[in-house]
mmCIF file of C-alpha atoms in Angstrom:
data_model
loop_
_atom_site.group_PDB
_atom_site.id
_atom_site.type_symbol
_atom_site.label_atom_id
_atom_site.label_comp_id
_atom_site.label_asym_id
_atom_site.label_seq_id
_atom_site.Cartn_x
_atom_site.Cartn_y
_atom_site.Cartn_z
ATOM 1 C CA MET J 340 8.025 15.753 -3.918
ATOM 2 C CA GLY J 341 11.346 14.496 -2.366
ATOM 3 C CA LEU J 342 10.485 11.069 -1.433
ATOM 4 C CA LEU J 343 9.772 10.796 -5.424
ATOM 5 C CA VAL J 344 13.077 12.498 -6.220
ATOM 6 C CA SER J 345 15.090 10.193 -3.231
ATOM 7 C CA THR J 346 13.884 7.584 -5.945
ATOM 8 C CA ASP J 347 16.506 8.300 -8.630
ATOM 9 C CA LEU J 348 14.346 7.013 -11.223
ATOM 10 C CA ASN J 349 13.859 9.068 -14.512
ATOM 11 C CA LEU J 350 10.817 11.659 -13.819
ATOM 12 C CA ALA J 351 10.593 12.012 -17.470
ATOM 13 C CA ASN J 352 8.522 8.253 -17.136
ATOM 14 C CA VAL J 353 7.010 8.642 -14.203
ATOM 15 C CA SER J 354 2.989 10.262 -13.776
ATOM 16 C CA ILE J 355 1.673 11.212 -10.597
ATOM 17 C CA ALA J 356 -1.557 11.655 -9.252
ATOM 18 C CA LEU J 357 -2.620 13.545 -6.335
ATOM 19 C CA LEU J 358 -6.170 13.448 -4.203
ATOM 20 C CA THR J 359 -7.051 16.123 -1.412
ATOM 21 C CA SER J 360 -9.617 17.929 0.449
ATOM 22 C CA SER J 361 -7.964 20.603 0.912
ATOM 23 C CA ALA J 362 -7.908 23.941 -1.335
ATOM 24 C CA SER J 363 -4.201 25.381 0.376
ATOM 25 C CA GLU J 364 -2.950 21.605 0.110
ATOM 26 C CA PHE J 365 -4.050 21.500 -4.033
ATOM 27 C CA GLU J 366 -2.509 24.701 -4.136
ATOM 28 C CA LYS J 367 0.802 23.685 -2.677
ATOM 29 C CA ILE J 368 1.127 20.529 -4.211
ATOM 30 C CA ARG J 369 0.163 22.228 -7.620
ATOM 31 C CA LEU J 370 3.528 24.436 -7.081
ATOM 32 C CA ALA J 371 5.623 22.115 -5.836
ATOM 33 C CA THR J 372 4.720 19.534 -9.122
ATOM 34 C CA ASP J 373 5.701 22.671 -11.368
ATOM 35 C CA ARG J 374 9.151 22.009 -10.304
ATOM 36 C CA LEU J 375 9.578 19.129 -11.571
ATOM 37 C CA PRO J 376 9.824 16.829 -14.866
ATOM 38 C CA PHE J 377 6.909 14.793 -14.348
ATOM 39 C CA ALA J 378 5.752 13.106 -17.568
ATOM 40 C CA ARG J 379 2.058 14.088 -16.450
ATOM 41 C CA VAL J 380 0.248 15.189 -13.043
ATOM 42 C CA ASP J 381 -3.106 15.376 -12.343
ATOM 43 C CA ILE J 382 -4.793 16.769 -9.083
ATOM 44 C CA TYR J 383 -7.820 16.375 -7.551
ATOM 45 C CA LEU J 384 -9.685 18.482 -5.085
ATOM 46 C CA HIS J 385 -12.692 16.254 -3.579
ATOM 47 C CA SER J 386 -15.346 16.873 -0.674
ATOM 48 C CA PRO J 387 -13.751 15.190 2.440
ATOM 49 C CA PHE J 388 -15.188 11.915 3.564
ATOM 50 C CA SER J 389 -17.278 12.472 7.016
ATOM 51 C CA ILE J 390 -17.813 9.896 9.605
ATOM 52 C CA PRO J 391 -19.150 10.310 12.420
ATOM 53 C CA GLY J 392 -16.931 9.788 15.796
ATOM 54 C CA LEU J 393 -13.652 9.808 13.111
ATOM 55 C CA SER J 394 -10.519 12.102 13.729
ATOM 56 C CA TYR J 395 -7.193 11.194 13.258
ATOM 57 C CA ASP J 396 -6.680 9.798 17.482
ATOM 58 C CA THR J 397 -9.773 7.556 16.856
ATOM 59 C CA ARG J 398 -8.474 5.975 12.875
ATOM 60 C CA HIS J 399 -7.413 3.214 14.553
ATOM 61 C CA ASP J 400 -10.406 2.597 16.447
ATOM 62 C CA PRO J 401 -11.694 -0.790 15.277
ATOM 63 C CA ALA J 402 -15.177 0.371 15.519
ATOM 64 C CA LEU J 403 -14.648 2.593 12.770
ATOM 65 C CA GLN J 404 -12.382 0.545 10.645
ATOM 66 C CA LEU J 405 -15.151 -0.797 8.734
ATOM 67 C CA GLN J 406 -16.271 2.230 7.193
ATOM 68 C CA ARG J 407 -12.591 4.387 7.415
ATOM 69 C CA ARG J 408 -11.131 1.570 5.218
ATOM 70 C CA SER J 409 -14.329 1.411 3.268
ATOM 71 C CA ALA J 410 -14.143 4.966 2.384
ATOM 72 C CA ILE J 411 -9.846 5.377 1.619
ATOM 73 C CA ALA J 412 -10.840 1.994 -0.685
ATOM 74 C CA GLY J 413 -13.257 4.272 -2.613
ATOM 75 C CA LEU J 414 -11.281 7.545 -2.993
ATOM 76 C CA ARG J 415 -8.270 5.475 -4.003
ATOM 77 C CA ASN J 416 -10.622 3.537 -6.702
ATOM 78 C CA TYR J 417 -11.785 6.802 -7.336
ATOM 79 C CA LEU J 418 -8.060 8.487 -7.894
ATOM 80 C CA VAL J 419 -6.904 4.882 -10.251
ATOM 81 C CA SER J 420 -10.050 4.835 -12.171
ATOM 82 C CA ARG J 421 -9.288 9.515 -12.768
ATOM 83 C CA ALA J 422 -5.842 8.856 -13.259
ATOM 84 C CA LEU J 423 -4.302 5.632 -14.876
ATOM 85 C CA ARG J 424 -4.143 5.670 -18.308
ATOM 86 C CA ASP J 425 -1.073 3.730 -20.440
ATOM 87 C CA GLU J 426 0.766 3.276 -17.467
ATOM 88 C CA LYS J 427 2.137 -0.377 -17.023
ATOM 89 C CA HIS J 428 3.179 0.196 -13.509
ATOM 90 C CA VAL J 429 0.909 1.614 -10.215
ATOM 91 C CA LEU J 430 3.354 2.605 -6.582
ATOM 92 C CA TRP J 431 1.082 4.011 -3.657
ATOM 93 C CA LEU J 432 2.829 5.854 -1.311
ATOM 94 C CA ASP J 433 1.350 6.800 1.994
ATOM 95 C CA VAL J 434 1.749 10.160 2.885
ATOM 96 C CA ASP J 435 3.808 9.791 5.565
ATOM 97 C CA ILE J 436 6.476 8.343 4.505
ATOM 98 C CA VAL J 437 9.453 9.885 5.077
ATOM 99 C CA GLU J 438 12.060 7.546 3.670
ATOM 100 C CA LEU J 439 12.400 4.580 1.429
ATOM 101 C CA SER J 440 15.379 1.637 0.980
ATOM 102 C CA THR J 441 18.030 2.581 -1.960
ATOM 103 C CA ARG J 442 16.077 1.830 -4.802
ATOM 104 C CA ILE J 443 13.715 0.205 -3.350
ATOM 105 C CA VAL J 444 11.295 0.882 -6.483
ATOM 106 C CA GLN J 445 13.387 -0.177 -9.084
ATOM 107 C CA THR J 446 13.468 -3.489 -7.189
ATOM 108 C CA MET J 447 9.964 -4.428 -7.074
ATOM 109 C CA LEU J 448 9.827 -2.836 -10.634
ATOM 110 C CA HIS J 449 12.161 -5.892 -11.844
ATOM 111 C CA HIS J 450 10.566 -8.596 -9.698
ATOM 112 C CA SER J 451 7.211 -7.624 -11.671
ATOM 113 C CA ASP J 452 8.749 -7.719 -15.051
ATOM 114 C CA SER J 453 10.967 -10.861 -14.152
ATOM 115 C CA ASN J 454 7.855 -12.967 -12.631
ATOM 116 C CA PRO J 455 5.351 -12.822 -13.987
ATOM 117 C CA GLU J 456 3.337 -13.778 -10.282
ATOM 118 C CA ALA J 457 5.234 -10.707 -9.111
ATOM 119 C CA GLY J 458 2.402 -8.443 -9.947
ATOM 120 C CA ILE J 459 1.457 -7.178 -6.522
ATOM 121 C CA ILE J 460 3.888 -6.360 -4.114
ATOM 122 C CA ILE J 461 4.568 -4.564 -0.987
ATOM 123 C CA ALA J 462 7.499 -4.124 1.411
ATOM 124 C CA ARG J 463 7.779 -3.918 5.364
ATOM 125 C CA CYS J 464 7.482 -0.107 7.361
ATOM 126 C CA GLN J 465 9.212 0.804 9.898
ATOM 127 C CA GLN J 466 7.860 2.935 12.127
ATOM 128 C CA HIS J 467 10.900 4.326 14.650
ATOM 129 C CA LYS J 468 11.393 1.286 16.354
ATOM 130 C CA ILE J 469 7.740 -0.157 15.794
ATOM 131 C CA GLU J 470 9.746 -2.924 13.362
ATOM 132 C CA ASN J 471 6.351 -3.470 11.927
ATOM 133 C CA TYR J 472 4.302 -0.412 11.392
ATOM 134 C CA ASP J 473 1.488 -2.014 8.773
ATOM 135 C CA LYS J 474 -0.448 -4.946 10.378
ATOM 136 C CA ASN J 475 -2.220 -5.177 8.053
ATOM 137 C CA ALA J 476 0.150 -7.493 5.650
ATOM 138 C CA TRP J 477 0.178 -11.235 6.555
ATOM 139 C CA ALA J 478 0.291 -14.450 5.335
ATOM 140 C CA LEU J 479 -2.205 -17.293 6.927
ATOM 141 C CA ASN J 480 -1.601 -20.597 7.762
ATOM 142 C CA ARG J 481 -2.570 -23.117 5.006
ATOM 143 C CA ASP J 482 -4.276 -25.265 7.414
ATOM 144 C CA GLU J 483 -6.876 -22.281 7.751
ATOM 145 C CA LYS J 484 -7.725 -21.811 4.400
ATOM 146 C CA THR J 485 -11.588 -21.261 5.790
ATOM 147 C CA LEU J 486 -10.794 -17.915 7.009
ATOM 148 C CA LEU J 487 -10.188 -16.506 3.950
ATOM 149 C CA GLU J 488 -13.904 -17.479 2.708
ATOM 150 C CA ALA J 489 -16.956 -15.866 3.520
ATOM 151 C CA ILE J 490 -17.423 -15.517 7.129
ATOM 152 C CA PRO J 491 -20.838 -15.263 8.699
ATOM 153 C CA HIS J 492 -21.722 -12.377 10.848
ATOM 154 C CA ALA J 493 -22.327 -14.525 14.343
ATOM 155 C CA ASP J 494 -18.969 -16.429 13.516
ATOM 156 C CA ARG J 495 -16.728 -13.750 13.070
ATOM 157 C CA GLU J 496 -15.806 -12.927 16.702
ATOM 158 C CA ALA J 497 -14.137 -16.923 16.424
ATOM 159 C CA ALA J 498 -12.934 -15.911 13.130
ATOM 160 C CA TYR J 499 -10.900 -13.487 14.210
ATOM 161 C CA THR J 500 -9.581 -15.353 16.980
ATOM 162 C CA ARG J 501 -8.117 -18.033 14.823
ATOM 163 C CA LEU J 502 -6.970 -15.433 12.292
ATOM 164 C CA GLU J 503 -5.162 -13.823 15.519
ATOM 165 C CA LYS J 504 -3.044 -17.001 16.316
ATOM 166 C CA SER J 505 -2.330 -18.069 12.656
ATOM 167 C CA ARG J 506 -1.704 -15.788 10.580
ATOM 168 C CA LYS J 507 2.275 -14.472 10.782
ATOM 169 C CA THR J 508 3.553 -11.180 9.688
ATOM 170 C CA VAL J 509 6.038 -9.937 7.719
ATOM 171 C CA PRO J 510 8.612 -9.910 10.334
ATOM 172 C CA GLU J 511 8.013 -13.529 11.092
ATOM 173 C CA LEU J 512 8.081 -14.415 7.373
ATOM 174 C CA ILE J 513 11.296 -12.137 6.272
ATOM 175 C CA LYS J 514 13.591 -13.833 9.952
ATOM 176 C CA ASP J 515 16.862 -14.531 8.302
ATOM 177 C CA SER J 516 16.012 -14.123 3.923
ATOM 178 C CA LYS J 517 17.800 -11.649 1.756
ATOM 179 C CA ASP J 518 16.785 -8.493 0.688
ATOM 180 C CA ASP J 519 15.307 -9.039 -2.787
ATOM 181 C CA GLU J 520 13.821 -12.839 -2.086
ATOM 182 C CA LEU J 521 9.853 -12.820 -2.236
ATOM 183 C CA PHE J 522 7.111 -14.063 -0.270
ATOM 184 C CA PRO J 523 3.988 -14.867 -0.787
ATOM 185 C CA LEU J 524 1.208 -12.964 1.337
ATOM 186 C CA ASP J 525 -2.797 -13.275 2.199
ATOM 187 C CA SER J 526 -2.879 -9.484 2.761
ATOM 188 C CA VAL J 527 -1.719 -6.629 2.300
ATOM 189 C CA GLY J 528 -1.343 -2.625 3.479
ATOM 190 C CA ALA J 529 -1.084 0.347 1.235
ATOM 191 C CA THR J 530 1.698 1.782 3.063
ATOM 192 C CA ILE J 531 3.369 0.733 -0.009
ATOM 193 C CA LEU J 532 2.434 -1.164 -2.489
ATOM 194 C CA TYR J 533 3.685 -1.997 -6.250
ATOM 195 C CA LEU J 534 0.524 -3.411 -8.648
ATOM 196 C CA ARG J 535 0.873 -4.519 -12.010
ATOM 197 C CA ALA J 536 -1.427 -2.053 -14.011
ATOM 198 C CA ASP J 537 -3.341 -4.744 -15.778
ATOM 199 C CA LEU J 538 -4.195 -6.322 -12.343
ATOM 200 C CA ARG J 539 -6.603 -3.167 -11.627
ATOM 201 C CA GLU J 540 -9.259 -4.943 -14.238
ATOM 202 C CA GLY J 541 -9.689 -8.034 -12.037
ATOM 203 C CA ALA J 542 -7.162 -10.735 -12.809
ATOM 204 C CA GLN J 543 -7.578 -13.694 -11.343
ATOM 205 C CA GLY J 544 -4.818 -16.005 -10.161
ATOM 206 C CA TRP J 545 -2.361 -13.537 -9.114
ATOM 207 C CA LYS J 546 0.155 -13.621 -5.790
ATOM 208 C CA VAL J 547 0.322 -10.523 -3.578
ATOM 209 C CA LEU J 548 4.112 -10.752 -3.220
ATOM 210 C CA GLY J 549 6.293 -9.497 0.186
ATOM 211 C CA LEU J 550 9.696 -7.915 -0.486
ATOM 212 C CA GLY J 551 12.184 -9.705 1.468
ATOM 213 C CA ARG J 552 14.641 -7.075 3.891
ATOM 214 C CA GLU J 553 13.359 -3.507 1.943
ATOM 215 C CA GLU J 554 12.015 -1.340 4.811
ATOM 216 C CA LEU J 555 10.942 2.380 4.331
ATOM 217 C CA GLY J 556 10.145 4.445 7.343
ATOM 218 C CA GLU J 557 7.221 5.915 8.646
ATOM 219 C CA ALA J 558 6.676 9.584 10.248
#
């Protein structure tokens, strides 16, 4: 809860939704949120997903990524569909984020309100000495646009090699940029992810944007 307090947002205008598979964590969350004046709090106790071979130590194993990410995406969709009501904005924060740049959320909101194309925004994540922790955020070389299309299974290994050579990660894109400058992206993670709420209905034609040199820290 301290991370949310540090954003300097008016918590009376903030609804929060949390999903956990731990009964003890559920109770801790309930007690912690009771002490703060949120507009609304939704806490869901959900059965944990089970993927053979998946553990904390193997969570980055390439062989498990499709199942792992599909399961996480399903839980996120479940949480949004259950919790979102009339809110205009959605902000995802990974549970292990420990620090945010000053007023980074307000900066995202300002961009969204003033720029119709800024409906999805992420920021750079740094973990200790790792400058770019979120490797899922990148922009593709425009000469390789076919990589954004459906790739036959037999061609995926070759396509991945092309992708590795052609994409630019966030540190490359934001070099010498201003703190509040925006850059178009083709892929994002969800370490910190702002989403204009009406886009969850499947609006077409929006762009994903990365936010300058703002950053957050991960444990």
